Coordinates of C-alpha atoms and ligand atoms in Angstrom, one line a residue:
X25 CA 144.9 101.8 74.2
X26 CA 143.0 104.7 72.6
X27 CA 140.2 102.3 71.8
X28 CA 139.9 101.3 75.4
X29 CA 139.6 104.9 76.5
X30 CA 137.0 105.6 73.9
X31 CA 135.1 102.5 75.1
X32 CA 135.3 103.6 78.7
X33 CA 134.1 107.1 77.9
X34 CA 131.2 105.6 75.9
X35 CA 130.3 103.4 78.9
X36 CA 130.5 106.4 81.2
X37 CA 128.3 108.3 78.8
X38 CA 125.6 105.6 78.8
X39 CA 125.8 105.2 82.5
X40 CA 125.2 108.9 83.0
X41 CA 122.2 108.8 80.7
X42 CA 120.8 105.7 82.3
X43 CA 121.3 107.3 85.8
X44 CA 119.3 110.4 84.9
X45 CA 116.6 108.4 83.2
X46 CA 116.1 106.2 86.3
X47 CA 116.3 109.2 88.6
X48 CA 113.6 111.0 86.4
X49 CA 111.4 107.9 86.5
X50 CA 111.7 107.6 90.3
X51 CA 110.8 111.3 90.7
X52 CA 107.8 111.0 88.5
X53 CA 106.6 107.9 90.3
X54 CA 106.9 109.7 93.6
X55 CA 104.8 112.6 92.2
X56 CA 102.2 110.2 90.9
X57 CA 102.0 108.4 94.2
X58 CA 101.6 111.5 96.2
X59 CA 98.1 112.0 97.8
X60 CA 96.0 114.5 95.9
X61 CA 95.2 117.8 97.6
X62 CA 92.2 117.3 99.8
X63 CA 89.3 118.8 98.0
X64 CA 86.7 120.8 99.9
X65 CA 83.3 119.2 99.7
X66 CA 80.0 121.1 99.7
X67 CA 76.5 119.8 100.0
X68 CA 73.8 120.3 97.4
X69 CA 70.8 121.6 99.4
X70 CA 68.4 120.1 97.0
X71 CA 69.5 116.5 96.5
X72 CA 71.9 116.4 99.6
X73 CA 74.7 115.1 97.4
X74 CA 78.3 116.1 98.3
X75 CA 80.2 117.6 95.5
X76 CA 83.7 119.1 95.2
X77 CA 83.5 122.9 95.5
X78 CA 85.6 123.3 92.4
X79 CA 83.0 121.6 90.2
X80 CA 79.9 122.8 92.0
X81 CA 77.4 125.2 90.5
X82 CA 77.5 128.2 92.8
X83 CA 74.5 130.5 93.4
X84 CA 74.3 133.4 95.8
X85 CA 70.9 133.6 97.5
X86 CA 70.3 136.5 100.0
X87 CA 74.0 136.8 100.8
X88 CA 74.6 133.1 101.3
X89 CA 76.4 130.8 98.9
X90 CA 74.7 127.7 97.8
X91 CA 76.4 124.9 95.9
X92 CA 74.6 122.5 93.6
X93 CA 75.7 119.4 91.8
X94 CA 74.0 120.5 88.6
X95 CA 72.0 123.4 87.1
X96 CA 69.0 121.2 87.3
X97 CA 69.2 121.1 91.1
X98 CA 69.7 124.8 91.3
X99 CA 66.6 125.4 89.2
X100 CA 64.5 123.1 91.2
X101 CA 65.8 124.5 94.5
X102 CA 64.9 128.0 93.4
X103 CA 61.5 126.9 92.3
X104 CA 60.8 125.3 95.6
X105 CA 62.0 128.4 97.5
X106 CA 59.5 130.6 95.5
X107 CA 56.5 128.5 96.3
Ligands
ZN214 ZN1 71.9 117.9 93.1

């Protein structure tokens, strides 16, 4: 009889672990499936490419903010402005 109780407890123990593992997997899958935050896009005034604001190269010119896809575009844009 004691053996049966031990077995039942062991089974319950495994079921509990399995339950939490599956629950954790489902939660993780839901998090992965969630849509990423919409990222604000800015336009490079030099090459007209749209880039996410987070990764853009920012430059303040006469009070206005300009965003570039690369430092190269920023350099060329400033050169064009000068001439
Ligand atoms: Zn560019």
